[in-house]
Amino acid sequence: MKNKTLTYREALKTAIGEAMRNDERVFLMGEDVGNYGGCYAVSKGLSEEFGSDRVIDTPLSESGFVGAGIGAAIGGMRPIVEVMTVNFSLLALDQIVNNAATLRHMSGNQIGVAFGYTYGHWVPANN
């Protein structure tokens, strides 16, 4: 198999697309991720492939849609929540630090929400 060089953006788009193809519970949400393709074009074309039910444009409310992603993960979905830039993630810090990060402890180990954060893309998932 020949190695292919990918940009970081292409690697993220490939991984998100594969995750969405392999699991119907996976969906993408964030500002301008739909028809616009995201502020860094990571989600360009995903709306056409998966439709607006799985590639969801959100309003400019980072705390709101990050919280919605946490709730969806608790409910068994696999949301991929895109926050445009690292500085905008500070607007959702309460959701990340006081909700997602404490759910396992606060629920007596019954609920887990894991997430990774990579330069503008936050990927929550159930454990």
Short mmCIF file of C-alpha atoms in Angstrom, two decimals, residues 2-114:
data_model
loop_
_atom_site.label_atom_id
_atom_site.label_comp_id
_atom_site.label_asym_id
_atom_site.label_seq_id
_atom_site.Cartn_x
_atom_site.Cartn_y
_atom_site.Cartn_z
CA LYS A 2 1.43 3.36 -1.03
CA ASN A 3 1.67 6.06 1.64
CA LYS A 4 -0.35 9.17 1.00
CA THR A 5 0.47 12.54 2.50
CA LEU A 6 -2.54 14.30 3.99
CA THR A 7 -2.92 17.74 5.44
CA TYR A 8 -4.25 17.93 8.97
CA ARG A 9 -7.56 19.19 7.53
CA GLU A 10 -7.80 16.24 5.10
CA ALA A 11 -6.99 13.76 7.86
CA LEU A 12 -9.71 15.21 10.11
CA LYS A 13 -12.28 15.19 7.28
CA THR A 14 -11.37 11.59 6.39
CA ALA A 15 -11.66 10.47 10.02
CA ILE A 16 -14.99 12.26 10.55
CA GLY A 17 -16.40 10.80 7.31
CA GLU A 18 -15.27 7.28 8.24
CA ALA A 19 -16.76 7.60 11.72
CA MET A 20 -20.07 8.78 10.25
CA ARG A 21 -20.13 5.97 7.67
CA ASN A 22 -19.36 3.31 10.28
CA ASP A 23 -21.80 4.41 12.98
CA GLU A 24 -25.18 6.06 12.41
CA ARG A 25 -25.02 7.55 15.92
CA VAL A 26 -22.16 9.82 14.86
CA PHE A 27 -23.10 13.33 13.82
CA LEU A 28 -21.28 16.63 13.38
CA MET A 29 -22.46 19.93 14.80
CA GLY A 30 -20.98 23.40 14.94
CA GLU A 31 -21.01 26.85 13.43
CA ASP A 32 -21.02 26.81 9.62
CA VAL A 33 -20.18 23.07 9.34
CA GLY A 34 -23.04 22.41 6.90
CA ASN A 35 -23.21 24.02 3.47
CA TYR A 36 -20.26 26.33 4.18
CA GLY A 37 -18.02 23.38 5.09
CA GLY A 38 -16.69 24.75 8.36
CA CYS A 39 -14.39 27.69 8.90
CA TYR A 40 -11.35 25.58 7.91
CA ALA A 41 -13.19 23.51 5.24
CA VAL A 42 -12.83 20.35 7.34
CA SER A 43 -16.47 19.42 6.85
CA LYS A 44 -16.73 20.49 3.20
CA GLY A 45 -18.86 17.95 1.34
CA LEU A 46 -20.05 16.08 4.45
CA SER A 47 -23.43 17.82 4.43
CA GLU A 48 -24.06 16.59 0.88
CA GLU A 49 -23.09 13.04 1.81
CA PHE A 50 -24.86 12.74 5.18
CA GLY A 51 -27.59 15.39 5.07
CA SER A 52 -28.63 18.13 7.45
CA ASP A 53 -29.81 15.67 10.12
CA ARG A 54 -26.21 14.52 10.70
CA VAL A 55 -24.26 17.67 9.78
CA ILE A 56 -25.90 20.37 11.85
CA ASP A 57 -25.26 24.10 11.69
CA THR A 58 -25.58 25.62 15.14
CA PRO A 59 -26.18 29.19 16.26
CA LEU A 60 -23.32 31.28 17.65
CA SER A 61 -23.63 29.87 21.15
CA GLU A 62 -20.62 27.74 22.04
CA SER A 63 -21.83 26.96 25.55
CA GLY A 64 -25.21 25.91 24.19
CA PHE A 65 -24.07 23.55 21.45
CA VAL A 66 -21.21 22.07 23.48
CA GLY A 67 -23.77 21.35 26.21
CA ALA A 68 -26.07 19.81 23.60
CA GLY A 69 -23.18 17.59 22.48
CA ILE A 70 -22.58 16.46 26.07
CA GLY A 71 -26.27 15.66 26.44
CA ALA A 72 -26.33 13.75 23.16
CA ALA A 73 -23.32 11.70 24.29
CA ILE A 74 -25.05 10.89 27.57
CA GLY A 75 -28.07 9.77 25.53
CA GLY A 76 -25.99 7.30 23.51
CA MET A 77 -25.18 9.39 20.44
CA ARG A 78 -21.63 10.05 19.21
CA PRO A 79 -21.51 13.79 18.56
CA ILE A 80 -18.54 15.52 17.01
CA VAL A 81 -18.74 19.13 18.14
CA GLU A 82 -16.68 21.65 16.19
CA VAL A 83 -15.79 24.87 17.95
CA MET A 84 -14.35 27.30 15.39
CA THR A 85 -11.23 28.33 17.28
CA VAL A 86 -9.51 27.62 20.56
CA ASN A 87 -10.39 31.05 21.93
CA PHE A 88 -14.11 30.41 21.31
CA SER A 89 -13.84 27.21 23.33
CA LEU A 90 -13.37 29.40 26.41
CA LEU A 91 -17.03 30.35 26.02
CA ALA A 92 -17.87 26.67 26.57
CA LEU A 93 -15.38 26.11 29.39
CA ASP A 94 -18.11 25.68 32.00
CA GLN A 95 -19.69 22.88 29.95
CA ILE A 96 -16.32 21.17 29.42
CA VAL A 97 -14.85 21.54 32.92
CA ASN A 98 -17.90 21.50 35.18
CA ASN A 99 -20.15 19.16 33.23
CA ALA A 100 -18.35 16.79 30.84
CA ALA A 101 -15.28 16.36 33.03
CA THR A 102 -17.22 15.70 36.25
CA LEU A 103 -20.07 13.48 35.04
CA ARG A 104 -18.37 10.17 35.88
CA HIS A 105 -17.62 11.24 39.46
CA MET A 106 -20.96 12.97 40.02
CA SER A 107 -22.94 9.99 38.71
CA GLY A 108 -21.12 7.37 40.78
CA ASN A 109 -19.34 6.00 37.70
CA GLN A 110 -22.62 5.49 35.79
CA ILE A 111 -22.12 8.15 33.10
CA GLY A 112 -18.97 8.87 31.13
CA VAL A 113 -18.33 11.50 28.50
CA ALA A 114 -14.86 11.33 26.99
#
